[in-house]
XYZ file of C-alpha atoms in Angstrom:
724
model
C 0.000 0.000 0.000
C 1.222 3.559 -0.675
C 2.498 5.451 2.338
C -0.130 7.761 3.837
C 1.383 10.417 6.130
C -1.850 12.376 6.687
C -2.560 10.989 10.213
C 0.899 12.068 11.407
C 0.569 15.479 9.755
C -2.811 16.132 11.339
C -1.488 15.150 14.780
C 1.429 17.556 14.375
C -1.017 20.324 13.515
C -2.882 19.507 16.732
C 0.391 19.710 18.667
C 1.066 23.157 17.214
C -2.377 24.389 18.278
C -1.935 23.037 21.807
C 1.492 24.697 22.151
C -0.028 28.017 21.128
C -2.883 27.524 23.593
C -0.431 26.792 26.413
C 1.399 30.047 25.639
C -1.859 31.983 25.785
C -2.805 30.319 29.067
C 0.558 31.176 30.613
C 0.106 34.818 29.752
C -3.132 35.068 31.706
C -2.310 33.101 34.852
C -2.187 35.315 37.916
C -0.874 34.098 41.319
C -3.164 36.555 43.108
C -6.522 35.898 41.460
C -6.340 32.318 40.152
C -4.051 29.308 40.231
C -4.311 28.036 36.646
C -2.654 24.694 37.539
C -5.551 22.471 36.537
C -5.923 24.047 33.101
C -2.209 23.798 32.381
C -2.041 20.181 33.523
C -4.973 19.313 31.239
C -3.267 20.996 28.281
C -0.022 19.107 28.954
C -1.877 15.781 29.039
C -3.617 16.648 25.770
C -0.263 17.585 24.272
C 1.278 14.257 25.287
C -1.714 12.368 23.862
C -1.701 14.315 20.576
C 2.016 13.729 19.951
C 2.789 11.014 17.368
C 4.727 7.985 18.448
C 8.465 8.307 19.039
C 8.586 12.109 19.509
C 11.995 13.858 19.691
C 13.869 13.855 22.983
C 13.804 17.696 23.441
C 10.013 17.555 23.257
C 9.801 14.774 25.853
C 12.282 16.599 28.113
C 10.236 19.790 27.921
C 7.033 17.956 28.823
C 8.718 16.262 31.771
C 10.130 19.539 33.122
C 6.703 21.190 33.024
C 5.007 18.201 34.630
C 7.493 18.193 37.516
C 7.038 21.930 38.049
C 3.243 21.686 38.129
C 3.246 18.570 40.306
C 5.502 20.306 42.854
C 3.099 23.243 43.105
C 0.034 20.988 43.222
C 1.471 19.001 46.134
C 2.343 22.227 47.990
C -0.703 24.529 47.939
C -2.174 24.038 44.431
C -1.259 27.623 43.530
C 1.191 29.065 41.034
C 3.717 31.397 42.599
C 5.355 34.304 40.785
C 8.581 32.267 40.499
C 6.837 29.252 38.999
C 4.990 31.455 36.491
C 8.298 33.049 35.508
C 9.816 29.593 35.059
C 6.933 28.383 32.865
C 7.094 31.482 30.701
C 10.818 30.879 30.224
C 10.089 27.235 29.486
C 7.496 27.849 26.766
C 9.929 29.182 24.095
C 11.961 25.986 24.557
C 8.837 23.932 23.887
C 8.193 26.044 20.791
C 11.759 25.431 19.650
C 11.400 21.684 20.165
C 8.185 21.553 18.133
C 9.475 23.905 15.427
C 12.372 21.556 14.678
C 10.077 18.539 14.528
C 9.786 17.033 11.038
C 7.426 14.447 9.665
C 9.077 11.052 9.119
C 9.741 10.468 5.446
C 8.235 7.347 3.878
C 10.314 4.560 2.505
C 10.413 4.367 -1.303
C 7.668 2.169 -2.724
C 8.913 -0.582 -5.033
C 6.613 -1.004 -8.016
C 6.694 -3.303 -11.022
C 9.991 -3.041 -12.842
C 11.971 -2.387 -9.680
C 11.681 1.422 -9.807
C 11.389 3.376 -6.567
C 8.711 6.057 -6.299
C 9.535 8.987 -3.990
C 6.578 10.679 -2.271
C 6.595 14.457 -1.848
C 7.439 15.620 1.684
C 4.457 16.407 3.835
C 3.828 20.062 4.678
C 2.410 20.870 8.085
C 1.338 23.947 9.999
C 4.245 25.622 11.762
C 4.495 28.013 14.655
C 6.883 30.209 12.734
C 6.765 29.105 9.146
C 7.985 31.953 6.927
C 5.838 30.635 4.096
C 2.674 31.675 5.941
C 3.110 35.462 5.795
C -0.505 36.651 6.007
C -3.934 35.493 6.981
C -7.445 36.737 6.387
C -8.910 38.399 9.476
C -12.593 39.205 9.817
C -13.612 42.606 11.178
C -17.238 42.708 12.240
C -19.407 45.042 14.315
C -22.702 43.256 13.664
C -23.210 41.700 17.097
C -21.320 44.181 19.268
C -22.341 47.227 21.271
C -21.358 50.295 19.170
C -20.640 52.386 22.264
C -18.303 49.728 23.664
C -16.551 49.458 20.306
C -16.075 53.229 20.207
C -14.510 53.161 23.665
C -12.310 50.212 22.687
C -11.060 51.957 19.533
C -10.420 55.244 21.350
C -8.347 53.569 24.063
C -6.617 51.334 21.510
C -5.427 54.380 19.558
C -4.013 55.928 22.722
C -2.221 52.700 23.671
C -0.769 52.217 20.190
C 0.436 55.809 20.228
C 2.248 55.077 23.516
C 3.786 51.969 21.947
C 5.023 53.848 18.892
C 6.563 56.698 20.835
C 8.145 54.360 23.366
C 9.725 52.187 20.677
C 11.189 55.258 18.966
C 12.844 56.145 22.285
C 14.186 52.608 22.605
C 15.748 52.889 19.169
C 18.192 55.446 20.529
C 18.312 54.100 24.092
C 17.526 50.356 24.073
C 18.301 49.944 27.786
C 15.779 52.501 29.034
C 13.998 50.302 31.578
C 11.196 52.819 32.214
C 10.350 53.008 28.501
C 10.441 49.217 28.120
C 8.013 48.947 31.035
C 5.745 51.602 29.500
C 5.582 49.834 26.139
C 5.092 46.473 27.868
C 2.178 47.829 29.933
C 0.601 49.343 26.817
C 0.682 45.971 25.059
C -0.568 44.236 28.197
C -3.550 46.592 28.478
C -4.261 46.264 24.764
C -4.209 42.478 25.068
C -6.681 42.597 27.920
C -8.992 44.826 25.888
C -8.952 42.598 22.808
C -9.528 39.641 25.119
C -12.712 41.269 26.403
C -13.761 41.930 22.788
C -12.958 38.264 21.943
C -10.541 39.233 19.160
C -8.465 36.069 19.452
C -6.155 36.728 16.502
C -5.125 40.151 17.783
C -4.819 38.728 21.273
C -2.308 36.159 20.056
C -0.186 38.722 18.199
C -0.226 41.109 21.166
C 0.736 38.286 23.495
C 3.786 37.421 21.394
C 4.939 41.055 21.177
C 4.411 41.377 24.912
C 6.567 38.265 25.444
C 9.317 39.912 23.417
C 9.243 42.983 25.638
C 8.995 40.852 28.758
C 12.236 39.118 27.767
C 13.843 42.551 27.403
C 12.472 43.597 30.806
C 14.023 40.572 32.464
C 17.406 41.059 30.822
C 17.211 38.023 28.525
C 17.024 40.094 25.346
C 18.534 43.383 24.296
C 16.358 45.513 22.047
C 17.992 45.834 18.629
C 17.119 46.878 15.100
C 15.277 43.651 14.311
C 13.174 43.886 17.484
C 12.395 47.565 16.864
C 11.237 46.893 13.300
C 9.195 43.912 14.434
C 7.358 45.810 17.181
C 6.618 48.733 14.855
C 5.274 46.361 12.204
C 3.093 44.683 14.820
C 1.837 48.067 16.015
C 0.985 48.974 12.407
C -1.028 45.749 12.008
C -2.988 46.405 15.195
C -3.581 50.025 14.171
C -4.842 48.944 10.754
C -7.390 46.652 12.392
C -8.579 49.428 14.721
C -8.855 51.923 11.860
C -10.910 49.456 9.849
C -13.237 48.993 12.800
C -13.610 52.761 13.106
C -14.440 52.925 9.404
C -17.204 50.381 9.899
C -18.523 52.271 12.915
C -18.582 55.428 10.797
C -21.048 53.865 8.382
C -18.703 51.837 6.188
C -20.695 48.620 6.609
C -21.002 45.900 9.220
C -18.153 43.573 8.270
C -14.883 43.532 6.342
C -11.939 41.225 5.760
C -8.298 42.214 6.101
C -5.166 40.375 5.030
C -2.709 40.826 7.883
C 0.828 39.356 8.188
C 0.178 38.040 11.687
C 1.654 34.508 11.232
C 4.865 35.935 9.800
C 5.219 38.384 12.690
C 4.588 35.686 15.279
C 7.190 33.458 13.627
C 9.777 36.240 13.768
C 9.027 36.778 17.467
C 9.567 33.076 18.116
C 12.912 33.111 16.317
C 14.124 36.120 18.291
C 12.963 34.615 21.604
C 14.503 31.252 20.781
C 17.835 32.912 20.047
C 17.609 35.002 23.218
C 16.761 31.921 25.304
C 19.758 29.958 24.068
C 22.181 32.867 24.058
C 21.138 35.563 26.519
C 21.930 39.120 25.524
C 25.297 40.339 26.731
C 25.551 43.650 28.549
C 27.625 45.146 25.749
C 25.659 47.179 23.228
C 25.818 45.769 19.687
C 27.900 47.629 17.142
C 25.928 50.265 15.247
C 24.691 49.285 11.799
C 23.709 51.430 8.824
C 20.304 53.020 9.197
C 18.786 51.331 6.168
C 20.095 47.871 7.038
C 18.087 45.520 9.234
C 19.487 42.661 11.239
C 19.442 39.344 9.438
C 17.474 36.501 11.031
C 19.437 33.595 12.425
C 20.186 30.915 9.878
C 20.335 27.978 12.254
C 18.020 26.884 15.029
C 19.770 26.793 18.408
C 19.778 23.563 20.318
C 17.448 23.423 23.308
C 19.305 23.457 26.634
C 18.311 21.577 29.805
C 15.729 23.395 31.847
C 16.272 24.574 35.401
C 13.911 23.477 38.115
C 11.439 26.001 39.485
C 13.134 25.727 42.870
C 16.284 27.148 41.251
C 15.065 29.999 39.057
C 17.641 32.040 37.151
C 18.696 35.255 38.786
C 16.685 37.999 37.123
C 16.724 41.630 38.074
C 13.194 42.569 39.048
C 11.655 45.507 37.212
C 11.063 48.467 39.508
C 7.425 48.879 40.505
C 5.575 51.785 38.906
C 5.501 54.910 41.063
C 2.438 55.298 43.216
C 0.070 57.955 41.921
C -0.222 61.146 43.858
C -3.553 61.857 45.612
C -4.400 64.460 42.979
C -3.689 62.025 40.163
C -5.602 59.226 41.827
C -8.617 61.446 42.345
C -8.596 62.757 38.796
C -10.450 60.857 36.120
C -11.215 61.026 32.443
C -14.685 60.800 30.955
C -15.003 60.198 27.218
C -17.734 62.338 25.688
C -19.074 62.161 22.151
C -17.720 65.069 20.124
C -21.169 65.949 18.785
C -22.435 66.430 22.336
C -19.410 68.555 23.184
C -19.846 70.722 20.091
C -23.537 71.122 20.916
C -22.678 72.281 24.443
C -20.202 74.858 23.112
C -22.781 76.155 20.631
C -25.320 76.579 23.440
C -22.776 78.435 25.566
C -22.125 80.713 22.610
C -25.844 81.423 22.326
C -25.944 82.173 26.056
C -23.104 84.682 25.693
C -24.939 86.407 22.849
C -28.210 86.517 24.803
C -26.448 87.914 27.880
C -24.791 90.618 25.786
C -28.119 91.554 24.196
C -29.760 91.882 27.608
C -26.945 94.004 29.060
C -26.863 96.346 26.042
C -30.645 96.655 25.715
C -31.727 100.341 25.935
C -34.665 99.381 28.166
C -32.373 97.709 30.689
C -29.770 100.474 30.490
C -32.366 103.086 31.398
C -33.165 101.404 34.722
C -31.287 103.205 37.521
C -30.891 100.362 39.994
C -27.702 99.539 41.886
C -28.972 96.044 42.635
C -29.735 95.406 38.943
C -26.286 96.664 37.912
C -24.658 94.375 40.464
C -26.697 91.380 39.234
C -25.878 92.129 35.597
C -22.195 92.378 36.452
C -22.328 89.016 38.209
C -24.168 87.516 35.243
C -21.506 88.869 32.903
C -18.712 87.337 34.998
C -20.400 83.935 35.291
C -21.145 83.847 31.571
C -17.543 84.706 30.716
C -16.238 81.970 33.046
C -18.698 79.466 31.591
C -17.631 80.311 28.064
C -13.952 80.021 28.972
C -14.501 76.654 30.651
C -16.602 75.328 27.768
C -13.966 76.307 25.245
C -11.253 74.646 27.317
C -13.144 71.340 27.028
C -12.352 71.294 23.331
C -8.705 72.276 23.831
C -6.275 69.378 23.514
C -2.469 69.243 23.645
C -0.710 69.091 20.312
C 1.475 66.280 21.677
C -0.109 63.410 19.718
C 0.180 65.251 16.398
C 3.811 66.114 17.089
C 4.710 62.607 18.173
C 3.274 61.143 14.982
C 5.897 63.167 13.174
C 8.599 61.287 15.107
C 7.552 58.016 13.464
C 7.401 59.761 10.079
C 10.933 61.168 10.410
C 12.258 57.810 11.576
C 10.789 55.978 8.570
C 11.978 58.646 6.109
C 15.511 58.493 7.533
C 15.604 54.715 7.114
C 14.137 54.917 3.625
C 16.637 57.533 2.406
C 19.632 56.306 4.405
C 19.948 59.637 6.192
C 20.571 60.423 9.835
C 17.870 62.812 11.062
C 17.177 63.918 14.624
C 13.751 65.364 15.439
C 13.514 67.906 18.251
C 10.036 68.456 19.721
C 9.242 71.517 21.831
C 5.979 72.790 23.266
C 4.140 69.466 23.061
C 1.812 70.532 25.895
C 0.590 73.598 23.991
C -3.190 73.395 23.733
C -5.453 74.422 20.877
C -8.856 73.559 19.472
C -9.379 69.872 18.681
C -10.721 70.749 15.224
C -7.531 72.659 14.422
C -5.386 69.758 15.631
C -7.228 67.414 13.269
C -6.834 69.802 10.321
C -3.160 70.422 11.093
C -2.003 66.837 10.578
C -1.827 66.828 6.758
C 0.038 70.177 6.395
C 2.624 69.054 8.952
C 3.150 65.744 7.142
C 3.774 67.561 3.830
C 6.240 69.978 5.394
C 8.133 67.376 7.420
C 8.463 65.184 4.320
C 9.798 68.139 2.334
C 12.306 68.975 5.063
C 13.535 65.369 5.187
C 13.598 64.886 1.405
C 14.708 68.284 0.030
C 16.080 70.057 3.091
C 18.313 67.572 4.930
C 21.322 66.547 2.851
C 22.837 63.033 2.663
C 25.513 62.315 5.256
C 28.459 62.660 2.875
C 27.228 66.018 1.615
C 26.713 67.326 5.160
C 30.186 66.215 6.271
C 31.738 67.843 3.192
C 29.931 71.095 4.089
C 31.309 70.997 7.643
C 27.997 70.016 9.217
C 27.245 67.162 11.614
C 26.405 63.909 9.824
C 22.965 63.868 11.435
C 20.543 66.512 10.233
C 18.119 68.160 12.616
C 14.464 69.050 12.232
C 12.899 71.067 15.056
C 9.129 71.168 15.549
C 7.966 73.817 18.030
C 4.640 75.144 19.282
C 4.044 78.163 21.508
C 1.571 80.974 22.175
C 2.151 84.481 20.892
C -0.289 87.382 20.925
C -3.383 85.268 21.472
C -2.476 82.872 18.659
C -0.665 79.562 18.404
C 2.600 79.542 16.482
C 4.089 76.361 15.005
C 7.625 76.337 13.622
C 9.204 73.713 11.382
C 12.937 74.368 11.255
C 15.679 72.338 9.590
C 19.444 72.826 9.247
C 19.587 71.572 5.666
C 20.308 73.152 2.300
C 17.924 76.081 2.620
C 15.918 77.660 -0.207
C 17.834 79.115 -3.127
C 15.973 82.307 -4.203
C 17.768 82.474 -7.574
C 16.750 78.938 -8.426
C 13.166 79.536 -7.297
C 12.951 82.714 -9.373
C 14.352 80.986 -12.455
C 11.868 78.137 -12.100
C 8.983 80.612 -11.655
C 9.992 82.456 -14.843
C 10.212 79.140 -16.675
C 6.704 78.231 -15.474
C 5.504 81.747 -16.430
C 4.421 82.474 -12.868
C 6.268 85.804 -12.983
C 7.821 87.954 -15.682
C 11.573 88.069 -16.175
C 11.733 91.804 -15.426
C 9.419 91.642 -12.400
C 10.996 92.927 -9.191
C 10.429 90.750 -6.104
C 11.978 90.833 -2.675
C 13.213 87.651 -0.995
C 9.988 87.038 0.935
C 7.943 87.294 -2.258
C 10.303 84.884 -4.024
C 9.953 82.327 -1.234
C 6.186 82.758 -1.445
C 6.298 81.342 -4.987
C 6.818 77.799 -3.683
C 3.147 77.799 -2.665
C 2.027 78.154 -6.288
C 0.137 75.066 -7.574
C 2.459 72.687 -9.392
C 5.635 74.538 -8.423
C 8.678 72.371 -7.663
C 12.442 72.825 -7.918
C 13.175 69.121 -7.430
C 15.555 67.723 -10.032
C 13.871 64.344 -9.909
C 10.542 62.955 -8.801
C 10.698 60.543 -5.869
C 8.023 58.569 -4.087
C 8.146 61.264 -1.403
C 7.957 64.533 -3.299
C 8.939 66.424 -6.398
C 5.681 66.636 -8.340
C 4.779 70.120 -7.146
C 1.713 69.081 -5.180
C 1.771 69.624 -1.458
C 2.829 73.155 -0.579
C -0.171 74.732 -2.306
C -2.349 72.315 -0.328
C -0.497 73.333 2.835
C -1.282 77.023 2.324
C -4.888 76.311 1.359
C -5.479 74.215 4.477
C -3.834 76.782 6.745
C -5.840 79.647 5.259
C -8.961 77.532 5.660
C -8.217 77.598 9.399
C -7.832 81.412 9.215
C -4.074 81.112 9.672
C -1.015 82.214 7.747
C 2.413 80.789 6.934
C 5.748 82.598 6.580
C 9.186 81.466 5.393
C 12.718 82.347 6.460
C 15.639 80.621 4.779
C 19.398 80.926 4.320
C 21.233 78.949 1.651
C 23.346 76.256 3.257
C 22.006 76.871 6.758
C 18.377 75.780 6.670
C 14.764 76.888 6.451
C 12.116 77.868 8.995
C 8.384 77.730 8.264
C 6.242 79.667 10.769
C 2.522 78.908 10.957
C 0.221 81.228 12.939
C -3.219 79.891 13.836
C -6.141 80.988 16.020
C -6.562 79.047 19.247
C -10.068 77.968 18.278
C -12.326 77.915 15.255
C -15.439 78.637 17.326
C -14.496 82.115 18.590
C -12.643 84.790 16.674
C -11.078 88.026 17.807
C -12.060 90.650 15.274
C -11.864 94.317 14.446
C -15.396 95.690 14.103
C -15.699 98.264 11.282
C -18.634 100.282 9.996
C -19.566 100.809 6.344
C -22.689 102.926 6.149
C -25.253 101.279 8.413
C -23.605 97.846 8.204
C -21.106 96.219 10.560
C -18.322 93.912 9.411
C -15.745 91.886 11.342
C -12.117 91.681 10.188
C -10.055 88.908 11.873
C -7.279 90.647 13.798
C -4.726 88.047 12.661
C -4.980 89.542 9.165
C -4.797 93.205 10.258
C -1.418 94.897 9.970
C -2.427 98.469 10.851
C -5.134 101.115 10.360
C -4.957 104.891 9.808
C -6.594 107.885 8.127
C -4.682 108.631 4.885
C -3.164 112.042 4.311
C -3.856 113.738 0.960
C -0.254 113.339 -0.177
C -0.260 109.554 0.386
C -3.123 108.844 -2.047
C -2.487 108.358 -5.746
C -3.954 106.691 -8.814
C -1.766 104.366 -10.888
C -2.611 103.587 -14.496
C -4.010 100.056 -14.732
C -3.881 99.509 -10.960
C -6.443 101.948 -9.590
C -6.220 103.824 -6.297
C -3.103 103.316 -4.211
C -2.060 104.420 -0.723
C 1.543 104.772 0.364
C 2.031 102.501 3.366
C 5.528 102.756 4.896
C 7.065 103.731 1.559
C 5.256 101.078 -0.480
C 2.190 101.609 -2.712
C -0.649 99.314 -1.633
C -3.876 98.895 -3.668
C -7.149 100.096 -2.150
C -10.431 98.182 -2.065
C -13.467 100.350 -1.297
C -15.414 97.878 0.815
C -18.738 99.712 0.390
C -18.510 99.735 -3.407
C -17.425 96.106 -3.556
C -20.260 94.939 -1.278
C -22.769 97.392 -2.805
C -23.354 99.093 0.531
C -24.025 102.897 0.736
C -21.142 104.643 2.493
C -20.797 107.833 4.495
C -17.291 108.746 3.284
C -16.344 109.001 -0.371
C -12.937 110.676 -0.104
C -10.151 108.388 1.122
C -8.939 111.136 3.465
C -12.341 111.204 5.205
C -12.520 107.526 6.148
C -10.267 104.862 7.595
C -7.896 102.531 5.762
C -7.331 99.083 7.307
C -4.216 97.370 5.941
C -4.798 93.604 5.761
C -2.507 90.853 4.510
C -2.720 87.309 3.199
C 0.611 85.587 2.809
C 2.977 88.117 1.218
C 0.143 90.099 -0.403
C -1.523 93.084 1.253
C -4.428 95.424 0.559
C -6.043 98.526 2.029
C -9.727 98.176 2.925
C -11.485 101.542 2.939
C -14.236 101.805 5.596
C -16.182 104.612 7.252
C -15.177 104.011 10.869
C -13.544 101.738 13.421
C -16.011 100.623 16.081
C -13.747 98.502 18.282
C -12.208 95.109 18.872
C -14.140 92.191 20.356
C -14.437 88.418 20.447
C -17.372 87.003 18.520
C -18.866 83.543 18.176
C -18.674 82.348 14.573
C -21.878 81.208 12.907
C -21.995 79.377 9.587
C -23.811 81.048 6.703
C -25.372 77.752 5.644
C -25.515 75.932 2.329
C -27.314 78.808 0.589
C -24.154 80.951 0.674
C -21.502 78.256 0.294
C -20.430 79.537 -3.146
C -19.775 83.132 -2.078
C -16.143 83.978 -1.250
C -16.323 87.392 0.428
C -17.479 86.183 3.861
C -16.089 83.506 6.170
C -19.156 83.465 8.433
C -21.337 85.662 10.582
C -21.587 86.743 14.204
C -24.376 88.122 16.344
C -23.145 91.339 17.919
C -23.928 92.649 21.358
C -26.815 94.814 20.119
C -28.459 91.811 18.456
C -27.438 92.775 14.942
C -25.659 90.411 12.572
C -22.093 91.241 11.583
C -20.559 89.461 8.589
C -16.989 88.179 9.004
C -14.840 89.130 6.006
C -12.797 86.519 4.156
C -9.525 88.435 3.939
C -7.737 85.836 1.807
C -10.367 86.239 -0.902
C -10.496 90.053 -0.720
C -6.718 90.441 -0.949
C -6.598 88.241 -4.065
C -9.404 90.123 -5.867
C -6.876 91.988 -7.959
C -5.686 88.856 -9.677
C -9.262 87.864 -10.594
C -10.925 91.147 -11.495
C -8.115 93.340 -12.700
C -8.813 97.062 -12.587
C -12.323 96.640 -11.323
C -11.052 95.276 -8.116
C -8.473 97.923 -7.613
């Protein structure tokens, strides 16, 4: 009869599953809450029964060691101590190694008629770390789960994965930082508990293996190196992809999806690293540095399993220091997750309350009442309303830390990809601003950081030849200035070459060859759509898309961006943004009977022109000399078709506003004052108009339109003389 190896192969597959189940069981045993002995003993008996006849000696030795350890504890007090759990967790990688090297017996050649031998193909079996199994299909479903619980799970999962990513990036430069190893380990441990509650077994297994890797590093059996760093980051990316897919489903993307995730390949790599660390513990000496783009090669040979120590003689392991006890203030504090729609609704209602309070206080009927008690009550109401508004707005303020720290992973990956050495310096991570602004700020920062790493920072050889350190530096800063948030992206790379930018702009017909521009105006050309000075197109940049999107997104948030650069020394991009998108500080101006609000961030100065400073230029219209430079005038009343009180420029007020490097004089009748207003949307009916950014209800109950300065400043380019 032909040889049939299928029974042996199926029994080996069963052995593999039982070994994995034992590893999962060991991760969850707790000497305080449960003993776990009975379950482990049952699994060991099942493993011995499932093993084919004549198993290898390392496998039998591993089973015997575990049996002795469990029997000793069962005869004592039937509980697993911390030492015995540590022993079993050290023992499990040896069992994995014994099973991984187990091969199916090959059949003897079958002799058929004619005396020829027929060789049967070797039998393939499931493996704990088979490199051939790189990915597996994973189901993502929200059909039978509580949506609110899933939202909470995803929110906490994103926070934990962010902690993992940032911690691993620290370990890349300081692999012996015990506090960071503990922090990453605890993040994985918490994540594993959460996916266990959600019954996500596949993610639970991957998280358990990554946690085991970090646990070996915590106990001094493994030193974190390039291979471990890459492996943990890849595992974090897989877990993040699953969470993002679940969030997509919760957002209305369906009820189920299927992902192809490289979980088996990652688990196999973890096993190989742990097996190598178990046989040859990491030495205290730090490994020699390797090139940034080169990853450590996996071991080519499986180490031989060594005899196991008895639980009564555990290896000397330095215990990890316990986490510091929380202070009373920290212990008392708590975090409540609130749906963003509810939070936005609360802030809108507070804004309405502020408007109503202002209308009551400024009402002529109330003002005419001569009552000290009423004045005192109105003053108290004003103070309480202001405090309530301030507190409500602070609820939507979040630190910019998470956005900044995402850039650390981006810089790390870009440095590896381009074989550059780049250090990222983060400052002002605790600076707070509106959550909506933080969300909108992510894409512009990614574009600018990529440009700094790709175009700004030079290769190592070029930097050394220029007398610079081999490692480039990108600094990302955030701070408050004048009621606004300022974000700086600074690098010490090549800098912007104004001559090259000007030549490229002339070639693209963005400017004329004889047009006079100062340095700031030349730098401003890089924000033109399609503009690029890159000599070649890479997968990172060079196609001329990105910087125009950066400016458009920043202006959408009512911000502005400025550039300072020196050839050979680096470039600094400065972004100024309002603290919140819900409240704006504006300059209130009057045009006839109407009131308009100009965002103060766009206002440079205001004055009444003198007769000698006003002139008319052929083809450009009315101009006003502002600090020695002719600036075009836009009569706001004529443009908005509003009757005005002043017709002569010397009888009204000129407000100089700017957008980027362009500026314009807005001619109005009067300045009424400066105040904070709550922004109201104009609705879908007015979404195509470009002159107004919104509306606000003023203290007297009237509606004041908020001017869109970016659009008004650029009118000249669209309408020619009519706009001027």
